[in-house]
Coordinates of C-alpha atoms in Angstrom, one line a residue:
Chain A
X2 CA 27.6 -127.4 114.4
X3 CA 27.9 -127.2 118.4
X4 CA 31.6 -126.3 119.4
X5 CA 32.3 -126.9 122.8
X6 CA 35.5 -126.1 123.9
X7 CA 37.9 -127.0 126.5
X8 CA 40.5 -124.9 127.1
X9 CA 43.5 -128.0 127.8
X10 CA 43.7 -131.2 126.7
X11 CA 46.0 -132.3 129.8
X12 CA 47.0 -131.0 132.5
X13 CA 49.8 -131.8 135.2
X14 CA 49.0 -130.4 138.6
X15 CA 50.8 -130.7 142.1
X16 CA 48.7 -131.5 145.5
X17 CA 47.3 -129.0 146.9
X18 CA 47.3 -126.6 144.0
X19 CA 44.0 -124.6 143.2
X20 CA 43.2 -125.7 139.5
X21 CA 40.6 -123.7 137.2
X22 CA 39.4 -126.0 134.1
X23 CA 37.7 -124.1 131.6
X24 CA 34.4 -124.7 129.0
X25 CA 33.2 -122.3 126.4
X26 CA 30.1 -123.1 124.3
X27 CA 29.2 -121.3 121.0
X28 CA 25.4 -122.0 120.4
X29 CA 23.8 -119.7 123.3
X30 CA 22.9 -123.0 125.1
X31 CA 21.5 -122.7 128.5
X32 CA 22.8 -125.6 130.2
X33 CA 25.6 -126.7 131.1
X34 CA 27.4 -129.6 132.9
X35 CA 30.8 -131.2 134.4
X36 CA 31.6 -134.6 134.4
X37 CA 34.1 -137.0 135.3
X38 CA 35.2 -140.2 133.3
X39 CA 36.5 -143.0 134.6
X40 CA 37.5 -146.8 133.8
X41 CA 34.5 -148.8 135.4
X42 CA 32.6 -145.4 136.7
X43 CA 31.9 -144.6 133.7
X44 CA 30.4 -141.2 133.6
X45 CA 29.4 -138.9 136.9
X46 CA 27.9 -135.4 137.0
X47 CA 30.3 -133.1 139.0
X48 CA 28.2 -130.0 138.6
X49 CA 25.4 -128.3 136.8
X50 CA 24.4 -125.2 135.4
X51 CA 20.6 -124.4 134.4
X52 CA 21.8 -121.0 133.3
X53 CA 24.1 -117.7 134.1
X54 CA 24.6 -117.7 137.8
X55 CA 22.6 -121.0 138.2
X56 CA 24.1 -123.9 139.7
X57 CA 23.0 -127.3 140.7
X58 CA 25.3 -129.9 142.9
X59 CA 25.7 -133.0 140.8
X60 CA 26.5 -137.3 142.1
X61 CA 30.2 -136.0 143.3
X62 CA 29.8 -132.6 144.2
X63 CA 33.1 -133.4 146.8
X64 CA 35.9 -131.3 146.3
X65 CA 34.8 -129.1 143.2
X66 CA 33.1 -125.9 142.7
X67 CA 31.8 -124.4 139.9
X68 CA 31.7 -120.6 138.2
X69 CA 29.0 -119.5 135.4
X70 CA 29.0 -115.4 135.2
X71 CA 28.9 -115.8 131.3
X72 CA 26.3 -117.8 129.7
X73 CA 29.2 -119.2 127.3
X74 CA 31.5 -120.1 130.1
X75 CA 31.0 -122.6 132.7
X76 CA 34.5 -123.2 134.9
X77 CA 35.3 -126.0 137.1
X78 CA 37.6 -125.2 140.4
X79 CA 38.7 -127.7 142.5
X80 CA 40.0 -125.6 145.7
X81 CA 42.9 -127.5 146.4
X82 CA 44.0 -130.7 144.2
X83 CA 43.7 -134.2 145.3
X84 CA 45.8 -137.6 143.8
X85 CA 42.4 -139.2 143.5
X86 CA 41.2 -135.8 141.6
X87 CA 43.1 -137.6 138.4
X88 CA 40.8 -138.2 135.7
X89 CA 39.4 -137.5 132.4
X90 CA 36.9 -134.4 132.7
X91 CA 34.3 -133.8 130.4
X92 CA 32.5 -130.3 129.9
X93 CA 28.4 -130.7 128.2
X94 CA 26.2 -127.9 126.5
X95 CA 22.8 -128.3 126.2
X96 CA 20.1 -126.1 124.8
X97 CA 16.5 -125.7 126.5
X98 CA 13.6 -126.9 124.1
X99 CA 10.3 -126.6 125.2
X100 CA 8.6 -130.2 125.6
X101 CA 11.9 -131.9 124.3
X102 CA 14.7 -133.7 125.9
X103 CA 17.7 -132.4 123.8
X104 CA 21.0 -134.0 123.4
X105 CA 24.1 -133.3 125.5
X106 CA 27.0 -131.6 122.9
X107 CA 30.4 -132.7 124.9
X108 CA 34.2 -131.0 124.5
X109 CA 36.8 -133.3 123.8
X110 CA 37.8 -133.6 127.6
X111 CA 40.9 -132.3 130.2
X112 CA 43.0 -135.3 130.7
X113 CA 44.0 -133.5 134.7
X114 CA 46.4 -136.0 136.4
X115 CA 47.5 -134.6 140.1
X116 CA 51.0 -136.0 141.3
Chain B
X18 CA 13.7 -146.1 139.0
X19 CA 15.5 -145.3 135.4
X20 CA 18.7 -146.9 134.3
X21 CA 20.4 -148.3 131.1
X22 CA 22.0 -151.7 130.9
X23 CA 24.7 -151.8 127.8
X24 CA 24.3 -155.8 127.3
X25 CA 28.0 -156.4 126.2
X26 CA 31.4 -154.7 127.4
X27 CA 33.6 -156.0 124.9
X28 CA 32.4 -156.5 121.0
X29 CA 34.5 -157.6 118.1
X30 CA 33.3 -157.8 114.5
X31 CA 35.4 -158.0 111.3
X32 CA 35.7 -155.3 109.1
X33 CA 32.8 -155.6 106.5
X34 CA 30.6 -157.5 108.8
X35 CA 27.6 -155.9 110.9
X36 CA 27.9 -154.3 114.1
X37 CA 24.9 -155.1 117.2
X38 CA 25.5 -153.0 120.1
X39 CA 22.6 -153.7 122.5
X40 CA 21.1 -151.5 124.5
X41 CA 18.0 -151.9 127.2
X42 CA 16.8 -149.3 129.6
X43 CA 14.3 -149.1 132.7
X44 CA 12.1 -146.4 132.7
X45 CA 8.5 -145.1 134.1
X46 CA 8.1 -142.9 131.4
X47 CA 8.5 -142.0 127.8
X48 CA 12.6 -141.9 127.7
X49 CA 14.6 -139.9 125.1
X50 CA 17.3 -142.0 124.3
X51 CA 21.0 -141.3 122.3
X52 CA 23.8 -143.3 121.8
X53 CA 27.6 -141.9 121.7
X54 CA 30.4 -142.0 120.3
X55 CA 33.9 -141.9 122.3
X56 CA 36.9 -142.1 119.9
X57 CA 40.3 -142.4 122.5
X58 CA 41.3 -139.3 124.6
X59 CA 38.2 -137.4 123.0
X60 CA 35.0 -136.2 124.1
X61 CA 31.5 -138.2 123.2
X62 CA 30.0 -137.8 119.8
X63 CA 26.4 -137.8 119.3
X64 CA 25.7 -140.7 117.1
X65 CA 21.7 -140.8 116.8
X66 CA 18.6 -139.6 119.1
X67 CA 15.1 -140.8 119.5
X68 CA 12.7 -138.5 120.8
X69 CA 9.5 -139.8 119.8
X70 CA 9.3 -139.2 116.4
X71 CA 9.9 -142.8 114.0
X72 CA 11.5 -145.9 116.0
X73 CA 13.7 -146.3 113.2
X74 CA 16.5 -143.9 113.6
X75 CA 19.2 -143.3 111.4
X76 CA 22.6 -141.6 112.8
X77 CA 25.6 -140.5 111.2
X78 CA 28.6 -142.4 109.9
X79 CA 26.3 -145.1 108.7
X80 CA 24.6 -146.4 112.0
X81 CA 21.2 -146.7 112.8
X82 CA 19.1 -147.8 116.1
X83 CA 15.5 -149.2 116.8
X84 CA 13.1 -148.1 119.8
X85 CA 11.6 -150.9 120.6
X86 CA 9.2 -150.1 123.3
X87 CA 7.7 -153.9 124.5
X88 CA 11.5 -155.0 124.1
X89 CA 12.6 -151.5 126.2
X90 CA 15.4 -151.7 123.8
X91 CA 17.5 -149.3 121.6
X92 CA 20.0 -151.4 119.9
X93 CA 22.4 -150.1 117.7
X94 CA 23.7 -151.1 114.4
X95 CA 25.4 -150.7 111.1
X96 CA 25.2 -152.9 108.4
X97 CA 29.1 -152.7 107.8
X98 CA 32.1 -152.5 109.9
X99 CA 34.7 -150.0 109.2
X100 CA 38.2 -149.9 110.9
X101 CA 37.9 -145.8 112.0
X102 CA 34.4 -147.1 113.9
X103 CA 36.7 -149.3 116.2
X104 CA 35.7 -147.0 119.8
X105 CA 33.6 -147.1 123.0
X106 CA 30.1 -146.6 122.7
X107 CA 27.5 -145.4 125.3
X108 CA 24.1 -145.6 125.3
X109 CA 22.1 -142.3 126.9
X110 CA 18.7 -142.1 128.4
X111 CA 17.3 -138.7 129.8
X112 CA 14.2 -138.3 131.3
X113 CA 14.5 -134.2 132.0
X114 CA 16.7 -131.4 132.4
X115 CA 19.4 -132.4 133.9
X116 CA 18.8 -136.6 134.6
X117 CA 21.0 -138.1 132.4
X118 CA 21.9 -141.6 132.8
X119 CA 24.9 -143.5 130.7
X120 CA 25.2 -147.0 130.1
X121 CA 28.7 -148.3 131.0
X122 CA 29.9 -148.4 127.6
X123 CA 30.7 -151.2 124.7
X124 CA 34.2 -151.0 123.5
X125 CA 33.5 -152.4 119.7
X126 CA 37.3 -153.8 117.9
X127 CA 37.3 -153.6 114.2
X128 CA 39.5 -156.7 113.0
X129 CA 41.1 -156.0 109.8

Protein backbone atom coordinates (compact mmCIF):
# COMPACT_ATOMS: atom_id res chain seq x y z
CA UNK A 1 0.00 0.00 0.00
CA UNK A 2 0.74 3.87 -0.67
CA UNK A 3 2.10 5.48 2.71
CA UNK A 4 1.96 9.05 2.72
CA UNK A 5 3.11 10.62 5.55
CA UNK A 6 2.68 13.81 7.33
CA UNK A 7 5.07 14.61 9.66
CA UNK A 8 2.26 16.40 12.62
CA UNK A 9 -1.05 15.86 13.12
CA UNK A 10 -1.58 19.40 14.73
CA UNK A 11 0.16 22.07 15.12
CA UNK A 12 -0.08 25.40 17.22
CA UNK A 13 1.68 28.34 15.66
CA UNK A 14 1.94 32.11 16.75
CA UNK A 15 1.45 35.10 14.00
CA UNK A 16 4.07 35.84 12.18
CA UNK A 17 6.04 32.66 12.70
CA UNK A 18 7.72 30.85 9.56
CA UNK A 19 6.09 27.29 9.68
CA UNK A 20 7.61 24.23 7.59
CA UNK A 21 4.85 21.29 7.12
CA UNK A 22 6.20 18.26 5.94
CA UNK A 23 5.11 15.14 3.28
CA UNK A 24 7.07 12.01 2.66
CA UNK A 25 5.78 9.47 0.06
CA UNK A 26 7.00 5.87 -0.16
CA UNK A 27 5.98 4.59 -3.69
CA UNK A 28 8.55 6.69 -6.01
CA UNK A 29 5.43 8.76 -7.15
CA UNK A 30 6.10 11.74 -9.23
CA UNK A 31 3.60 14.06 -8.23
CA UNK A 32 2.75 15.68 -5.60
CA UNK A 33 0.26 18.15 -4.14
CA UNK A 34 -0.90 20.57 -1.07
CA UNK A 35 -4.16 21.23 -0.20
CA UNK A 36 -6.27 22.97 2.12
CA UNK A 37 -9.58 21.72 3.73
CA UNK A 38 -12.12 23.65 4.84
CA UNK A 39 -15.93 23.58 6.12
CA UNK A 40 -17.88 24.79 2.96
CA UNK A 41 -14.53 25.24 0.67
CA UNK A 42 -14.16 22.05 0.58
CA UNK A 43 -10.88 21.11 -0.98
CA UNK A 44 -8.27 23.75 -2.69
CA UNK A 45 -4.93 23.09 -4.31
CA UNK A 46 -2.19 25.14 -2.51
CA UNK A 47 0.71 23.91 -4.57
CA UNK A 48 1.95 21.34 -7.01
CA UNK A 49 4.77 19.35 -7.76
CA UNK A 50 5.18 17.43 -11.35
CA UNK A 51 8.49 16.16 -10.08
CA UNK A 52 11.95 16.92 -8.14
CA UNK A 53 12.54 20.61 -8.41
CA UNK A 54 9.17 21.09 -10.35
CA UNK A 55 6.55 23.28 -9.09
CA UNK A 56 3.25 24.49 -10.28
CA UNK A 57 1.10 27.44 -8.39
CA UNK A 58 -2.20 25.93 -7.41
CA UNK A 59 -6.14 27.97 -6.71
CA UNK A 60 -4.50 29.78 -3.45
CA UNK A 61 -1.08 30.05 -4.13
CA UNK A 62 -1.30 33.37 -1.45
CA UNK A 63 0.93 33.15 1.27
CA UNK A 64 2.62 29.62 0.84
CA UNK A 65 5.65 28.33 -0.88
CA UNK A 66 6.63 25.08 -1.57
CA UNK A 67 10.15 22.90 -1.48
CA UNK A 68 10.70 19.45 -3.50
CA UNK A 69 14.69 18.71 -3.64
CA UNK A 70 13.82 14.92 -2.92
CA UNK A 71 11.45 13.12 -5.03
CA UNK A 72 9.92 11.67 -1.57
CA UNK A 73 9.60 15.00 0.05
CA UNK A 74 7.42 17.75 -0.92
CA UNK A 75 7.36 20.69 2.10
CA UNK A 76 4.95 23.36 2.48
CA UNK A 77 6.33 26.88 3.96
CA UNK A 78 4.17 29.56 4.74
CA UNK A 79 6.73 32.61 5.18
CA UNK A 80 5.15 34.18 7.93
CA UNK A 81 1.79 32.73 9.61
CA UNK A 82 -1.52 34.26 9.23
CA UNK A 83 -4.94 33.68 11.69
CA UNK A 84 -6.83 32.95 8.50
CA UNK A 85 -3.82 30.33 7.64
CA UNK A 86 -5.86 27.92 10.26
CA UNK A 87 -6.93 24.86 8.59
CA UNK A 88 -6.77 21.35 7.97
CA UNK A 89 -3.89 20.64 5.37
CA UNK A 90 -3.72 17.75 3.25
CA UNK A 91 -0.43 16.43 1.48
CA UNK A 92 -1.36 13.97 -2.18
CA UNK A 93 1.03 11.47 -4.00
CA UNK A 94 0.36 10.52 -7.26
CA UNK A 95 2.19 8.26 -9.66
CA UNK A 96 2.56 9.14 -13.55
CA UNK A 97 0.82 6.41 -15.83
CA UNK A 98 1.03 6.76 -19.34
CA UNK A 99 -2.53 7.20 -20.95
CA UNK A 100 -4.20 6.89 -17.36
CA UNK A 101 -5.55 9.28 -14.92
CA UNK A 102 -4.38 7.69 -11.56
CA UNK A 103 -5.75 8.26 -8.18
CA UNK A 104 -4.57 10.89 -5.63
CA UNK A 105 -3.07 8.71 -2.29
CA UNK A 106 -3.64 11.50 0.62
CA UNK A 107 -1.72 11.63 4.30
CA UNK A 108 -3.94 11.88 7.14
CA UNK A 109 -3.63 15.84 7.29
CA UNK A 110 -1.85 18.72 9.67
CA UNK A 111 -4.62 20.08 11.76
CA UNK A 112 -2.19 23.92 11.81
CA UNK A 113 -4.31 26.45 13.84
CA UNK A 114 -2.38 30.07 14.07
CA UNK A 115 -3.38 32.15 17.23
CA UNK B 1 -16.14 23.57 -18.23
CA UNK B 2 -15.71 20.34 -15.76
CA UNK B 3 -17.28 20.22 -12.33
CA UNK B 4 -18.90 17.62 -9.93
CA UNK B 5 -22.22 18.32 -8.15
CA UNK B 6 -22.52 15.86 -4.87
CA UNK B 7 -26.61 15.81 -4.99
CA UNK B 8 -27.03 15.66 -1.11
CA UNK B 9 -24.97 17.27 1.92
CA UNK B 10 -26.44 15.46 4.60
CA UNK B 11 -27.50 11.57 4.33
CA UNK B 12 -28.83 9.39 7.07
CA UNK B 13 -29.63 5.68 6.67
CA UNK B 14 -30.12 3.00 9.36
CA UNK B 15 -27.74 0.55 10.08
CA UNK B 16 -28.53 -2.50 7.79
CA UNK B 17 -30.24 -0.52 5.23
CA UNK B 18 -28.62 0.65 1.82
CA UNK B 19 -26.57 3.61 1.32
CA UNK B 20 -27.17 6.09 -2.21
CA UNK B 21 -24.70 8.75 -2.39
CA UNK B 22 -25.25 10.55 -5.65
CA UNK B 23 -22.88 11.80 -7.69
CA UNK B 24 -23.18 13.83 -11.27
CA UNK B 25 -20.34 15.58 -13.03
CA UNK B 26 -19.91 18.03 -16.18
CA UNK B 27 -17.42 17.16 -18.46
CA UNK B 28 -16.15 17.61 -22.31
CA UNK B 29 -14.40 14.54 -22.13
CA UNK B 30 -13.88 11.08 -21.01
CA UNK B 31 -13.57 11.80 -17.05
CA UNK B 32 -11.80 9.46 -14.54
CA UNK B 33 -13.84 9.48 -11.63
CA UNK B 34 -13.11 8.25 -7.70
CA UNK B 35 -14.93 8.64 -4.81
CA UNK B 36 -13.36 9.19 -1.06
CA UNK B 37 -13.41 8.42 1.99
CA UNK B 38 -12.87 11.05 4.96
CA UNK B 39 -13.17 9.41 8.42
CA UNK B 40 -12.89 12.67 11.10
CA UNK B 41 -9.48 14.42 11.57
CA UNK B 42 -8.01 11.95 8.83
CA UNK B 43 -6.86 12.16 5.44
CA UNK B 44 -9.20 10.84 2.25
CA UNK B 45 -9.34 7.15 1.48
CA UNK B 46 -9.69 6.02 -1.87
CA UNK B 47 -12.85 4.10 -2.02
CA UNK B 48 -13.33 2.98 -5.85
CA UNK B 49 -12.00 4.42 -9.39
CA UNK B 50 -13.43 4.28 -12.81
CA UNK B 51 -11.11 4.66 -15.54
CA UNK B 52 -12.80 3.20 -18.44
CA UNK B 53 -12.64 -0.24 -17.87
CA UNK B 54 -16.44 -1.88 -16.68
CA UNK B 55 -19.12 0.80 -15.36
CA UNK B 56 -19.76 -1.32 -12.61
CA UNK B 57 -17.13 -0.80 -10.12
CA UNK B 58 -16.60 -2.40 -7.01
CA UNK B 59 -14.59 -0.55 -4.04
CA UNK B 60 -13.43 -1.63 -0.84
CA UNK B 61 -15.29 -2.03 2.52
CA UNK B 62 -18.30 -3.27 0.57
CA UNK B 63 -19.30 -0.20 -1.76
CA UNK B 64 -19.68 -0.11 -5.22
CA UNK B 65 -20.48 2.82 -7.97
CA UNK B 66 -22.06 2.94 -11.52
CA UNK B 67 -20.68 5.12 -14.54
CA UNK B 68 -23.43 6.03 -16.08
CA UNK B 69 -22.46 8.03 -19.03
CA UNK B 70 -26.18 9.40 -20.63
CA UNK B 71 -27.12 9.99 -16.81
CA UNK B 72 -23.31 11.71 -16.32
CA UNK B 73 -23.64 10.01 -13.10
CA UNK B 74 -21.37 7.96 -10.65
CA UNK B 75 -23.52 7.20 -7.74
CA UNK B 76 -22.33 5.30 -4.98
CA UNK B 77 -23.68 2.57 -2.96
CA UNK B 78 -23.54 -0.30 -0.62
CA UNK B 79 -26.18 -2.65 -0.10
CA UNK B 80 -25.73 -2.49 3.79
CA UNK B 81 -25.07 0.17 6.26
CA UNK B 82 -22.56 -0.34 8.83
CA UNK B 83 -21.97 2.08 11.89
CA UNK B 84 -17.74 2.48 11.17
CA UNK B 85 -19.08 3.79 7.44
CA UNK B 86 -20.76 6.74 9.27
CA UNK B 87 -18.13 9.72 7.44
CA UNK B 88 -17.88 12.42 4.71
CA UNK B 89 -17.69 11.25 1.29
CA UNK B 90 -16.36 13.05 -1.84
CA UNK B 91 -16.78 12.44 -5.14
CA UNK B 92 -13.45 13.06 -7.58
CA UNK B 93 -13.25 13.76 -11.21
CA UNK B 94 -9.82 14.33 -12.98
CA UNK B 95 -9.43 15.12 -16.34
CA UNK B 96 -5.22 15.25 -16.42
CA UNK B 97 -2.32 15.68 -14.47
CA UNK B 98 -2.91 17.90 -12.09
CA UNK B 99 -6.99 18.99 -12.61
CA UNK B 100 -8.59 17.58 -10.03
CA UNK B 101 -11.99 18.68 -9.02
CA UNK B 102 -13.90 17.51 -5.64
CA UNK B 103 -17.42 17.49 -5.08
CA UNK B 104 -18.40 19.31 -1.76
CA UNK B 105 -18.86 16.23 0.13
CA UNK B 106 -21.90 13.97 1.61
CA UNK B 107 -21.68 13.61 5.33
CA UNK B 108 -23.55 9.98 5.51
CA UNK B 109 -24.94 9.16 9.64
CA UNK B 110 -25.29 5.57 10.44
CA UNK B 111 -28.34 5.29 13.00
CA UNK B 112 -27.93 2.49 15.24
Amino acid sequence: DVKVTQSSRYLVKRTGEKVFLECVQDMDHENMFWYRQDPGLGLRLIYFSYDVKMKEKGDIPEGYSVSREKKERFSLILESASTNQTSMYLCASRPVVPGRNSPLHFGNGTRLTVT
Amino acid sequence: AQSVTQLDSHVSVSEGTPVLLRCNYSSSYSPSLFWYVQHPNKGLQLLLKYTSAATLVKGINGFEAEFKKSETSFHLTKPSAHMSDAAEYFCVVTLGPNQFYFGTGTSLTVIP
